[in-house]
CSV table of C-alpha atoms and ligand atoms in Angstrom, one decimal:
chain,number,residue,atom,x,y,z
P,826,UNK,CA,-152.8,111.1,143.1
P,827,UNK,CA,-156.8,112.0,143.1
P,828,UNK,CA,-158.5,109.3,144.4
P,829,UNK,CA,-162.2,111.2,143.2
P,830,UNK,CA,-160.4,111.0,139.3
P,831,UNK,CA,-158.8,107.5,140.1
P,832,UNK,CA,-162.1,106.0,141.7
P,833,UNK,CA,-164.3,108.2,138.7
P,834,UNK,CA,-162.2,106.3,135.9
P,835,UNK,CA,-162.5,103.3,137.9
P,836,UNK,CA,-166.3,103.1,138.1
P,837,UNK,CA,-166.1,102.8,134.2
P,838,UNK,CA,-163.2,100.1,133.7
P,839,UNK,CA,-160.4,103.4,132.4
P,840,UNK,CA,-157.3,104.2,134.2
P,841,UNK,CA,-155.2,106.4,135.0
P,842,UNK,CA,-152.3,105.4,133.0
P,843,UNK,CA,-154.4,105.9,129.9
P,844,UNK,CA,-155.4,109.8,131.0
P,845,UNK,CA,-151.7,110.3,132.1
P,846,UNK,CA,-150.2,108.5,128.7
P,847,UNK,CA,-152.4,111.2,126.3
P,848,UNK,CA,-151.4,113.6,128.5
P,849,UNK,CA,-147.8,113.3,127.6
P,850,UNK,CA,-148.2,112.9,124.0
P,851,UNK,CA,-149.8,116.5,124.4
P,852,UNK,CA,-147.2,119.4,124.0
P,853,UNK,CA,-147.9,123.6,123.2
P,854,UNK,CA,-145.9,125.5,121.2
P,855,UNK,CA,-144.7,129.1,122.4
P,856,UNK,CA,-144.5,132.3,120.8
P,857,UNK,CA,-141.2,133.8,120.5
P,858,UNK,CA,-143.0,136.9,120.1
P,859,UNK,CA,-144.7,136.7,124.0
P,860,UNK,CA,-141.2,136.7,125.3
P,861,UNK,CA,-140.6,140.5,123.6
P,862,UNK,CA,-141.7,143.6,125.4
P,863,UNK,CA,-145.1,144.8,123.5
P,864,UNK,CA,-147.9,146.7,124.9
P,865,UNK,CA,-151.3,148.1,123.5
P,866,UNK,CA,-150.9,151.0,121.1
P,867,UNK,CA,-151.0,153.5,123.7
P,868,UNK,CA,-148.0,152.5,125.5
P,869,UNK,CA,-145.0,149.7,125.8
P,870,UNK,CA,-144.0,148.9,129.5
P,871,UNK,CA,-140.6,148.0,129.1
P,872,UNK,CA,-140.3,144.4,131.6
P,873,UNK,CA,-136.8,143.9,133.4
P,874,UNK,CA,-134.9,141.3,131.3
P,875,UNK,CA,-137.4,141.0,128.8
P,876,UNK,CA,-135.8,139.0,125.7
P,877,UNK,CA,-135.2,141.3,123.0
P,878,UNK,CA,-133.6,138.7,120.1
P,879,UNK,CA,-134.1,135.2,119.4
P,880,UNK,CA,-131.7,134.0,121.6
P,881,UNK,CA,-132.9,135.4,124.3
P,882,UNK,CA,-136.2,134.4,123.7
P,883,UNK,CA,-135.4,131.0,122.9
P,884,UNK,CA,-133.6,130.6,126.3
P,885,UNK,CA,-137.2,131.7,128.0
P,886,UNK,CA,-138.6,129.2,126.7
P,887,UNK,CA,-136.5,126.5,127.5
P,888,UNK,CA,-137.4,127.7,131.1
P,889,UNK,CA,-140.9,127.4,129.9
P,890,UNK,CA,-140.1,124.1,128.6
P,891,UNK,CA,-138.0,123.2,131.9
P,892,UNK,CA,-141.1,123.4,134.7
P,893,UNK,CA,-143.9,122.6,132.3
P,894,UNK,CA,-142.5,120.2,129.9
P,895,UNK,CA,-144.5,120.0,127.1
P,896,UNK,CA,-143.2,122.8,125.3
P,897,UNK,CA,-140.3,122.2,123.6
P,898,UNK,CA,-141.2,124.0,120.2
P,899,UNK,CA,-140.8,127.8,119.6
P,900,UNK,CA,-142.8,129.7,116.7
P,901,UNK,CA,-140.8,132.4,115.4
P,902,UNK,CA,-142.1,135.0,113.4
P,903,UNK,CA,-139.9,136.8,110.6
P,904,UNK,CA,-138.6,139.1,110.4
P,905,UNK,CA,-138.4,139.8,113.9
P,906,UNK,CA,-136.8,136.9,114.5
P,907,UNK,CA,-134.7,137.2,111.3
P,908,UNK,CA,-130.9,135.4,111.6
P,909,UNK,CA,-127.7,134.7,109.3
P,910,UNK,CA,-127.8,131.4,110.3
P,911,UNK,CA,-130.5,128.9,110.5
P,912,UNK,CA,-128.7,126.1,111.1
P,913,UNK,CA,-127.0,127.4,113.8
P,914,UNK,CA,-130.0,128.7,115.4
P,915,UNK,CA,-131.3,125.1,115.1
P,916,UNK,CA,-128.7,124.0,116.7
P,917,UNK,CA,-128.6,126.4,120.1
P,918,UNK,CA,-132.2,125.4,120.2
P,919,UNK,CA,-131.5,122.2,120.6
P,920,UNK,CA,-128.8,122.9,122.9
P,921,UNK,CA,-131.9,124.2,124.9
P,922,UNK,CA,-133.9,120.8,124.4
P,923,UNK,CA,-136.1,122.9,122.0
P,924,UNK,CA,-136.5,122.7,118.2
P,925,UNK,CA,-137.9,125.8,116.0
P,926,UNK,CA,-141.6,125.2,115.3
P,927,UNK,CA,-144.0,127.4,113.1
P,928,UNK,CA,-142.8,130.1,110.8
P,929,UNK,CA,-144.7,132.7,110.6
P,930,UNK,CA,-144.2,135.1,107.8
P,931,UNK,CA,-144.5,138.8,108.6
P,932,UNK,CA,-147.3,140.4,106.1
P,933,UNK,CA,-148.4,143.3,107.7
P,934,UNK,CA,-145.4,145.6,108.4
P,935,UNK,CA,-143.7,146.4,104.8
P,936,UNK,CA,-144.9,150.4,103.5
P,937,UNK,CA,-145.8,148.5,100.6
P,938,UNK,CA,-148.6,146.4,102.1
P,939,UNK,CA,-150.9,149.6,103.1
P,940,UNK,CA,-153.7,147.9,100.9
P,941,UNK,CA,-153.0,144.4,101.4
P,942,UNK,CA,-150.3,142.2,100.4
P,943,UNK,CA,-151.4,138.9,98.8
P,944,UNK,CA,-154.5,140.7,98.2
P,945,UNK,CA,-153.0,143.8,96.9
P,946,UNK,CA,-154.2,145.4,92.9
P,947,UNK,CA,-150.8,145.8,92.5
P,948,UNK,CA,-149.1,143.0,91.1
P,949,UNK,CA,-145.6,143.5,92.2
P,950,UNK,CA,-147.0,144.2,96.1
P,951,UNK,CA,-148.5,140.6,95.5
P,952,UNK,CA,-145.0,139.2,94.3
P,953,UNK,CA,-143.2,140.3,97.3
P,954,UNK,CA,-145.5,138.6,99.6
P,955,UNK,CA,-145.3,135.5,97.6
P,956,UNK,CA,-141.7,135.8,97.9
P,957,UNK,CA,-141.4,136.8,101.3
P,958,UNK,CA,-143.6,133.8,102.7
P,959,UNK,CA,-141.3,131.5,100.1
P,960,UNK,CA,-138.7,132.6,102.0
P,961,UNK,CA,-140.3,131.3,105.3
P,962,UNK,CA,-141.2,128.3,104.0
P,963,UNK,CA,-137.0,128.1,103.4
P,964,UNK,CA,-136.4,129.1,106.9
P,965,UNK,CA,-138.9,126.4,107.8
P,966,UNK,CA,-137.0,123.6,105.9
P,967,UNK,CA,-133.9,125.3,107.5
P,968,UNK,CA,-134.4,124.4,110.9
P,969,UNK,CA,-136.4,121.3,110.3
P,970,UNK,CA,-140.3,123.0,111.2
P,971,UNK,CA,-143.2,121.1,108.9
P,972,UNK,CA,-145.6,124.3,109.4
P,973,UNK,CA,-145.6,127.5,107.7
P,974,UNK,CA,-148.1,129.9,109.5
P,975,UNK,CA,-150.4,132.6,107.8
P,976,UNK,CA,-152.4,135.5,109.0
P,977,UNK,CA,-153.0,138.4,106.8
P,978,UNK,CA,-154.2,142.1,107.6
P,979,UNK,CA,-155.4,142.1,103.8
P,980,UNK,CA,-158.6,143.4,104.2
P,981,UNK,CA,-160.6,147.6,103.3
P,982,UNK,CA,-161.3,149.7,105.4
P,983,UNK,CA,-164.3,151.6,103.4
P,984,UNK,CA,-167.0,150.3,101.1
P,985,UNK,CA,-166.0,150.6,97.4
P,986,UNK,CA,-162.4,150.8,98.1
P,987,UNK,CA,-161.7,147.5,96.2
P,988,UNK,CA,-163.5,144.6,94.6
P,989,UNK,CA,-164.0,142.1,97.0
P,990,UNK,CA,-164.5,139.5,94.5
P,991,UNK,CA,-161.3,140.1,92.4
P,992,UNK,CA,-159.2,140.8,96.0
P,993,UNK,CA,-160.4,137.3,96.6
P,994,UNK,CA,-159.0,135.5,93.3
P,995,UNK,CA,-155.9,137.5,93.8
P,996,UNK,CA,-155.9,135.9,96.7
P,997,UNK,CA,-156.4,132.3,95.9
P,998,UNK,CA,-153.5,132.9,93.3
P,999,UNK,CA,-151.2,134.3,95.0
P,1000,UNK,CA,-151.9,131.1,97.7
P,1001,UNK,CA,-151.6,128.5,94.8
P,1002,UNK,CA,-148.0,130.2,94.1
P,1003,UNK,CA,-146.9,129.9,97.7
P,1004,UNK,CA,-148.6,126.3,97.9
P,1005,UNK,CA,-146.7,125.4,94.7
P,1006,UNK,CA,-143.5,126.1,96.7
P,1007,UNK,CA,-143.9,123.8,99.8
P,1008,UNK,CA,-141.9,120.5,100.3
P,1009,UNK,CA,-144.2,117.4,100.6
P,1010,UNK,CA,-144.4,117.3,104.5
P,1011,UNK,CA,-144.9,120.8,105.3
P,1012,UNK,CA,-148.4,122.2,105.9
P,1013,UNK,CA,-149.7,125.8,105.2
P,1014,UNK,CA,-151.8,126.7,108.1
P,1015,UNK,CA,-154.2,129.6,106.9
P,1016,UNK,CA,-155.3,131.6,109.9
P,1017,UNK,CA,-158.8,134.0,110.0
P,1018,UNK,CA,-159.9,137.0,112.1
P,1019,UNK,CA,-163.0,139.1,111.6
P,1020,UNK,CA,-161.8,142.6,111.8
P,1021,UNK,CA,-158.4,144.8,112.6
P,1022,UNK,CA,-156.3,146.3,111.6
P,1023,UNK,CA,-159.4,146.1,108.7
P,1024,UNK,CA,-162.5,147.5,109.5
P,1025,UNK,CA,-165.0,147.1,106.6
P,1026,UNK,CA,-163.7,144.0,104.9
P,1027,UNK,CA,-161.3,141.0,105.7
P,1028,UNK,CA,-159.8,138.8,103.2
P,1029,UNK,CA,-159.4,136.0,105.6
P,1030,UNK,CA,-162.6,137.0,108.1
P,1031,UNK,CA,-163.8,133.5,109.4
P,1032,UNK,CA,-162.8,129.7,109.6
P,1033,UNK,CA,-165.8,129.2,106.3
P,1034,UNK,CA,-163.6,131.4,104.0
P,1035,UNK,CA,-160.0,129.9,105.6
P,1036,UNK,CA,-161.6,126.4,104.6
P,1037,UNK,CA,-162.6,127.4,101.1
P,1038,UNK,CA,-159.5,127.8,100.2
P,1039,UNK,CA,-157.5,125.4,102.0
P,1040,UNK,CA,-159.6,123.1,100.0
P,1041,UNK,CA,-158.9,124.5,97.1
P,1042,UNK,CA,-155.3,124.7,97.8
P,1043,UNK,CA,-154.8,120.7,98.8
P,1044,UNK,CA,-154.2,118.8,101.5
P,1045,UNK,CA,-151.3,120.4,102.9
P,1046,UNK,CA,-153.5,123.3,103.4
P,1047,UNK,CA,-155.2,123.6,106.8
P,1048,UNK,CA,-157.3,125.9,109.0
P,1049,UNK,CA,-155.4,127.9,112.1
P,1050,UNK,CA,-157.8,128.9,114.8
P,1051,UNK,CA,-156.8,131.6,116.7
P,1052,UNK,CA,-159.6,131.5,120.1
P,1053,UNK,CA,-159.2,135.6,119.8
P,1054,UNK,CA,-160.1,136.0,116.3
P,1055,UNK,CA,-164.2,135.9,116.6
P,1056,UNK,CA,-167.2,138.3,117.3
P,1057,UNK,CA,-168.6,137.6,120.3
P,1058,UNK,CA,-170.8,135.1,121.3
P,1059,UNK,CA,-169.3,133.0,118.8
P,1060,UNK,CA,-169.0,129.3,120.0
P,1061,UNK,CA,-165.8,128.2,118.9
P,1062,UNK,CA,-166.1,124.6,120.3
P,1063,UNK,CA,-168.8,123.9,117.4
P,1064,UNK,CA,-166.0,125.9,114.5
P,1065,UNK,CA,-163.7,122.9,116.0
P,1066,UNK,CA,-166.0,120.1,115.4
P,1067,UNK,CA,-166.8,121.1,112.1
P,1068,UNK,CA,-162.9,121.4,111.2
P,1069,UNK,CA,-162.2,117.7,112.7
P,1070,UNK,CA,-165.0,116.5,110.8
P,1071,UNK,CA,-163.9,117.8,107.5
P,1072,UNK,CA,-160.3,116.6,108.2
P,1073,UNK,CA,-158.5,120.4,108.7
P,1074,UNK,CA,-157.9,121.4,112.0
P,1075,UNK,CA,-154.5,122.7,111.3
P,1076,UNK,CA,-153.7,124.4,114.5
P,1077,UNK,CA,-154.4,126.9,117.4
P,1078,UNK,CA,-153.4,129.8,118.2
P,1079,UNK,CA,-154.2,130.1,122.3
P,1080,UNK,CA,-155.2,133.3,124.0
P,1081,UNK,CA,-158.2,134.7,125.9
P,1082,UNK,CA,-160.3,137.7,125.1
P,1083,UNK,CA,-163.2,139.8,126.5
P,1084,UNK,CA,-163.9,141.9,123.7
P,1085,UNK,CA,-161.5,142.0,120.6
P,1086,UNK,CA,-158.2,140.2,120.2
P,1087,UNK,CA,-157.0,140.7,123.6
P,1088,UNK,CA,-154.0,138.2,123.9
P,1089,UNK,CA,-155.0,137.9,127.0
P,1090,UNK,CA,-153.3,134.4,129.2
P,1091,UNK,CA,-155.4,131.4,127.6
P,1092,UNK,CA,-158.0,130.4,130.2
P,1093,UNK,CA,-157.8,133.0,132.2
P,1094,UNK,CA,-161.4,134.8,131.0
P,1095,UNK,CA,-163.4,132.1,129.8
P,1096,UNK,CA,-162.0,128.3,130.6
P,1097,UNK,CA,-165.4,126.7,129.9
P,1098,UNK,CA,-164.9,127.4,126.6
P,1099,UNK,CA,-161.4,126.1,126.4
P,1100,UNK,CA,-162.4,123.1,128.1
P,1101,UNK,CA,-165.5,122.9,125.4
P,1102,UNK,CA,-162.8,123.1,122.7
P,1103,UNK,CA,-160.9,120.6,123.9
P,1104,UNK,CA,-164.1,117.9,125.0
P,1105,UNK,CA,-164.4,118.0,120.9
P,1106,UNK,CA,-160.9,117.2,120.2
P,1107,UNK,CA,-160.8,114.8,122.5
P,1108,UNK,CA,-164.1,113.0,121.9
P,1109,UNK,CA,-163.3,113.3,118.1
P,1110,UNK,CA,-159.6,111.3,119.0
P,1111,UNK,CA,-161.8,109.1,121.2
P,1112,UNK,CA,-163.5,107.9,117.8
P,1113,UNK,CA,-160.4,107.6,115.8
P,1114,UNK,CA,-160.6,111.0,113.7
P,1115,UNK,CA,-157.1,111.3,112.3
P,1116,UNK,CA,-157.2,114.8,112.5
P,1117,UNK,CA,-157.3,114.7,116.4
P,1118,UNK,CA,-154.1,113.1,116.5
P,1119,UNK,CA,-152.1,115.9,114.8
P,1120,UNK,CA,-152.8,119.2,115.5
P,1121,UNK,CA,-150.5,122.1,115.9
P,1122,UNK,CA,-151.4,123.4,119.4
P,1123,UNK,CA,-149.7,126.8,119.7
P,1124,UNK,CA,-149.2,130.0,121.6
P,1125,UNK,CA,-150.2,133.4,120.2
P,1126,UNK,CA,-150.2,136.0,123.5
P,1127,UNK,CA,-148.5,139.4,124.3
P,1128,UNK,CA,-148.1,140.2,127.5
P,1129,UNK,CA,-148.2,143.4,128.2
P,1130,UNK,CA,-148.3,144.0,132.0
P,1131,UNK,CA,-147.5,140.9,133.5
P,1132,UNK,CA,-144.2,138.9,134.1
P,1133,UNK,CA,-143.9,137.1,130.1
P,1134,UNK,CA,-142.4,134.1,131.3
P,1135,UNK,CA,-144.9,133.3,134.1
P,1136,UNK,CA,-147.7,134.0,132.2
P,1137,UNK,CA,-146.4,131.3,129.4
P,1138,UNK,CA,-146.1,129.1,132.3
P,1139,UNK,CA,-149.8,129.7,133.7
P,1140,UNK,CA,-150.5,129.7,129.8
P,1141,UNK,CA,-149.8,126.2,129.9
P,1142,UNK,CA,-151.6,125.0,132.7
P,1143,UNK,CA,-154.4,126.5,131.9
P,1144,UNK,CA,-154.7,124.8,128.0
P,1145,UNK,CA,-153.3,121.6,129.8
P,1146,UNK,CA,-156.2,121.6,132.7
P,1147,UNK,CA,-158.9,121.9,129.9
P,1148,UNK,CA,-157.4,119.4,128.2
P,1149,UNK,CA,-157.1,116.6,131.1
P,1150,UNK,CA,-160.6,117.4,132.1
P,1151,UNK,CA,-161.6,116.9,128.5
P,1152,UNK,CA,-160.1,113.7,129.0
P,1153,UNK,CA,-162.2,112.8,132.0
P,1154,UNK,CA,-165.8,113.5,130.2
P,1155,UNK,CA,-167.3,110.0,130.9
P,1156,UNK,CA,-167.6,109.3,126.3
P,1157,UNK,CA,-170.2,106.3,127.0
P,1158,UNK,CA,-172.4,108.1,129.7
P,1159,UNK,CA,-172.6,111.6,127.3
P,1160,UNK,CA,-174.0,109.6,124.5
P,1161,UNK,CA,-175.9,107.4,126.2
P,1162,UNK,CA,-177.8,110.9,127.9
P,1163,UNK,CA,-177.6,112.4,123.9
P,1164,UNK,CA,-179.4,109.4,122.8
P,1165,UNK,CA,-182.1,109.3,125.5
P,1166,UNK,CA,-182.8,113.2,124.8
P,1167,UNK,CA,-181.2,113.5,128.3
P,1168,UNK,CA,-180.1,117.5,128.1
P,1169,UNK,CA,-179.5,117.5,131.6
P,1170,UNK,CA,-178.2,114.2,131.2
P,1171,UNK,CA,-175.5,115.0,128.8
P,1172,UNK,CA,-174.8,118.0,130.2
P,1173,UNK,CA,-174.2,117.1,134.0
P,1174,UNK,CA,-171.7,114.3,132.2
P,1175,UNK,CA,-169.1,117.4,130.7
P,1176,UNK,CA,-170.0,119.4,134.1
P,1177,UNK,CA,-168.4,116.2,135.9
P,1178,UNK,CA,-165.5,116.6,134.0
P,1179,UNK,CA,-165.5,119.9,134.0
P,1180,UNK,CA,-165.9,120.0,137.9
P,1181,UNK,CA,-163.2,117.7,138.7
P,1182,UNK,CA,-160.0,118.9,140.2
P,1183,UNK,CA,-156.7,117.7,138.2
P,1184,UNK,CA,-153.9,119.9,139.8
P,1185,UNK,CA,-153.4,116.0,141.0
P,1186,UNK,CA,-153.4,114.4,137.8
P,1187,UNK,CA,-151.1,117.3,136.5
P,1188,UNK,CA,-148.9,116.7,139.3
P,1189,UNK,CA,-148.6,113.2,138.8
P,1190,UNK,CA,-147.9,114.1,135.1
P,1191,UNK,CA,-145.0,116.1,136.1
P,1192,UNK,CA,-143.5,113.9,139.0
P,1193,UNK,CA,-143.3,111.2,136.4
P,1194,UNK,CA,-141.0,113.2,134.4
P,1195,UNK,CA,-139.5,114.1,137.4
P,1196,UNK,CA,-140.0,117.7,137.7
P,1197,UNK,CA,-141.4,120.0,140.4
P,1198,UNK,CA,-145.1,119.6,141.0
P,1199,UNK,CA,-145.7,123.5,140.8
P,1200,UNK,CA,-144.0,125.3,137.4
P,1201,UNK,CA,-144.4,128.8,138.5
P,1202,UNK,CA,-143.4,128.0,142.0
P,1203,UNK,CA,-140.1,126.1,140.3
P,1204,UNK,CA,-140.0,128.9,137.6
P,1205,UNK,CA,-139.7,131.7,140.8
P,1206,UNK,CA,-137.3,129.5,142.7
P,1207,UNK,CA,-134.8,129.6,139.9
P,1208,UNK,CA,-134.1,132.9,139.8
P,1209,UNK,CA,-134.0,132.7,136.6
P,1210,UNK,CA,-136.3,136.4,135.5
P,1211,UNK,CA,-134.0,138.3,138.7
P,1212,UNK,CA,-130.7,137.2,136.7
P,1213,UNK,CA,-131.6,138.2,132.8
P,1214,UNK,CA,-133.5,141.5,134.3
P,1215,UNK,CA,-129.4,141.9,135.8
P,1216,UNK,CA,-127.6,140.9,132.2
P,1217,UNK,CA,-129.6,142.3,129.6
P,1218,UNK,CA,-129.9,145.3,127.9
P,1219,UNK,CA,-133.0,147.0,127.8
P,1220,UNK,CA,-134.3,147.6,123.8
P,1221,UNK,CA,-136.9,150.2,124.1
P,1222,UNK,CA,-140.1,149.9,121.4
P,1223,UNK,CA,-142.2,152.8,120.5
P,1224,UNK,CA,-145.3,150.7,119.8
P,1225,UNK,CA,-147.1,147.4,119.8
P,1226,UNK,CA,-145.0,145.0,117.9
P,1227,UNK,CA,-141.7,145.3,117.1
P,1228,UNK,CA,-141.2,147.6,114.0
P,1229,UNK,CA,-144.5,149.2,115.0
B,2660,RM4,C1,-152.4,138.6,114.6
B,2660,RM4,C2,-152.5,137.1,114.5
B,2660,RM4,C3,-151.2,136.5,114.1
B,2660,RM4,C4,-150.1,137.0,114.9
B,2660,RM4,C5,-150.1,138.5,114.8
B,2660,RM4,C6,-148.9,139.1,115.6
B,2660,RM4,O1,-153.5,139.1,115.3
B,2660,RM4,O2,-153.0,136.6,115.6
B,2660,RM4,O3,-151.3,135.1,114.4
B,2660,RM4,O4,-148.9,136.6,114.3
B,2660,RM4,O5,-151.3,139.0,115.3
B,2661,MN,MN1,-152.8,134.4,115.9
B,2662,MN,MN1,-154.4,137.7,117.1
C-alpha cells in the first residue's frame, strides 16, 4: 500500500478503509456491443475471436468481470442482442457471475425511421417505436434489469424539413406512452447528443432538453450522459453538478473523444476531465446527495482497432483511477480555499488529488478480493483472446454497427 495516500488521509483523521470501502461499492457496466467487431464507416477490421452473439459477448465480459471485478453487469442492446429466451439468457449470465443490465432499445436502424421514430409525422412510425421500446422494457423485466436506456437519431437534416416544435410534442407523447408502460422500479434513462447521424436539428441535443422532459415524464425518468455526446469545449463536470443537484443523474455512458463521438477508451484523451466528473460525484456523495449514491455507471465504446477485451479492461481502470483520486480530494481543505477566495488554493487541493498515484490503492482494492494486482497482465496470462480467436467463427460486417 501507498504510504504518500495512507500518510495524506492520515494528516486529516480519514483512512484507508473508508477510500477502499467506496471503492468497492463502485462497479461499471459493459457494453455487449464493444465486444462485436465494428469499425468507422469506411471500414470493419474483423478482430480474431471477436464475439459475434450474446453469448459470446457475455463470456468476454465475465473475463472483464474476472481481472477487474467491478463489472458484473452487461448492457445489451436489441435487436442485436435479440434471443428466444430471456430467462435463460439470465440464467448463463449468471452462470458467468454477471446479470443483464441496461436495455437499450434499437431506434435508429428500422427503413421506417428515415425521419425519426418517436419523433416521426407519421403516426404509425411513432407507434412502432413505442412498441418496440415496450418491448425492451419486457426484456428488461425479463432478466431482472431496472433500467431501460434511450438514445434517438430523431433529429432534420435541413431547415424547414419539419416543425421543430410539433416534432417535440410528438415527442413528449410518444415518451408519456412508453413511461406509462414501466413497472414501479425501473427507470427510463433519456440520453442527448448534439449532432449525427442529424445535422441541422436533434430531438434530444443536450442534457437541458433530456431534463425537460424527464421532468415532465416523472421520477422514474432520468438524464444519461454519454462524455462523447458534446461540442467541444463543453465542460461536462459542471452538466454533472447541475444533474445531482436537481436529483437526475441517471447514468453514463463512458468513452473518450477528440472531436465528435469517437468511442474512443474512457480516459485515454482527456482524464482530467473524467477525474473533474467524478470530484463532483464524489463531493456531492460526500454531502449526502441521494443521487450520488445511485447512478448507472456504464460502458458505451467500440473498438475498432484495438484488442475489445483489453481495451474494456484499460476502460475500467481508467474510470476507476479518476474515481479513487476523486476520492482523495482533501473536501475540508477545497472549501475552506473556496471560501477564502483561494483560486490557487482550491485548485492545488483537486491537483493533489489529481497528482497522487493510486495504481497502490487499486491494487490493494483487488488483492482484497483476491485477484491479480494487474487485469490486463492477468487478462493476457489467461489465454483467454488466443483460445476464442481458435474456436469462433468469424461473422463478417459490412459497416459500423451490426445491421449497418
Ligand atoms: C449512439 C449512442 C447510444 C449507443 C449508440 C450505438 O451514439 O451513444 O448510446 O447505443 O450510439
Ligand atoms: Mn451512448
Ligand atoms: Mn455515442
Amino acid at each position: 500500500m501507498s504510504s504518500e495516500i495512507e500518510n495524506r488521509l492520515q494528516e486529516r483523521g480519514a483512512t484507508i478503509d473508508g477510500v477502499i470501502a467506496a471503492m468497492q461499492q463502485f462497479s461499471v457496466e459493459t457494453p455487449s456491443w464493444g465486444y462485436g467487431n465494428s469499425g468507422t464507416r469506411f471500414k470493419v477490421f474483423q478482430w480474431p475471436g471477436a464475439g459475434s452473439n450474446l453469448r459470446e459477448k457475455l463470456a468476454d465480459a465475465a473475463q472483464v468481470h474476472k481481472v477487474t471485478g467491478i463489472c458484473p453487469g452487461v448492457a445489451i442492446h436489441i435487436p442485436w442482442d435479440r434471443e428466444n429466451d430471456w430467462p435463460a439468457v439470465k440464467e448463463y449470465a449468471g452462470q458467468l457471475g454477471l446479470h443483464i443490465g441496461a436495455v437499450n432499445p434499437n431506434l435508429f436502424q428500422d427503413d421506417a425511421y428515415r425521419f425519426g421514430s418517436l419523433c416521426h409525422f407519421d403516426k404509425q412510425v411513432r407507434k412502432q417505436a413505442i412498441e418496440h421500446v415496450i418491448e425492451c422494457i419486457q426484456i428488461a423485466q425479463a432478466v431482472d434489469s431496472n433500467v431501460v436506456s434511450l438514445w434517438l437519431a430523431d433529429g432534420t437534416n435541413y431547415p424547414g424539413q419539419d416543425d421543430l416544435r410539433r416534432r417535440r410534442r410528438r415527442l413528449l407523447d410518444s415518451l408519456q406512452a412508453i413511461y406509462a408502460a414501466m413497472p414501479a422500479g425501473m427507470r427510463l434513462l433519456i440520453e442527448y447528443k448534439f449532432f449525427e447521424p442529424a445535422f441541422y436539428s436533434t430531438d434530444l441535443p443536450d442534457w437541458g432538453t433530456s431534463l425537460l422532459i424527464a421532468q415532465k415524464l416523472g421520477p422514474q425518468a432520468e438524464v444519461l450522459v454519454d462524455t462523447g455526446h458534446h461540442p467541444q469545449g463543453t465542460n461536462i463536470a459542471q452538466i454533472v453538478a447541475q444533474l445531482l443537484d436537481e436529483g437526475r443523474l441517471g447514468g453514463f455512458h463512458f468513452n473518450d473523444r477528440r472531436y465528435a463521438d469517437d468511442d474512443l477508451i474512457a480516459g485515454s484523451q482527456n482524464p482530467f476531465e473524467l477525474f473533474c466528473i467524478f470530484n463532483e460525484i464524489a463531493g456531492a456523495g460526500a454531502e449526502g446527495n441521494t443521487n450520488a449514491g445511485r447512478i448507472a455507471y456504464m460502458i458505451d465504446q467500440s473498438h475498432n482497432i484495438e484488442p475489445k477485451i483489453e481495451a474494456m479492461i484499460q476502460s475500467v481502470i481508467n474510470i476507476q483511477t479518476a474515481y479513487a483520486k476523486a476520492l482523495l480530494v482533501d473536501r475540508a481543505a477545497l472549501l475552506a480555499a473556496q471560501e477564502a477566495g483561494d483560486v490557487l488554493g482550491a485548485y492545488r487541493a483537486l491537483q493533489a488529488a489529481y497528482e497522487t498515484d493510486v495504481r497502490p490503492l487499486l491494487s490493494e482494492v483487488r488483492a482484497r478480493q483476491g485477484r491479480d494486482p494487474d487485469p490486463i497482465a492477468s487478462f493476457r496470462a489467461s489465454g483467454y483472446a488466443g483460445r476464442v480467436a481458435g474456436e469462433r467463427t468469424a461473422v463478417a460486417e459490412s459497416s459500423g454497427y451490426p445491421g449497418a
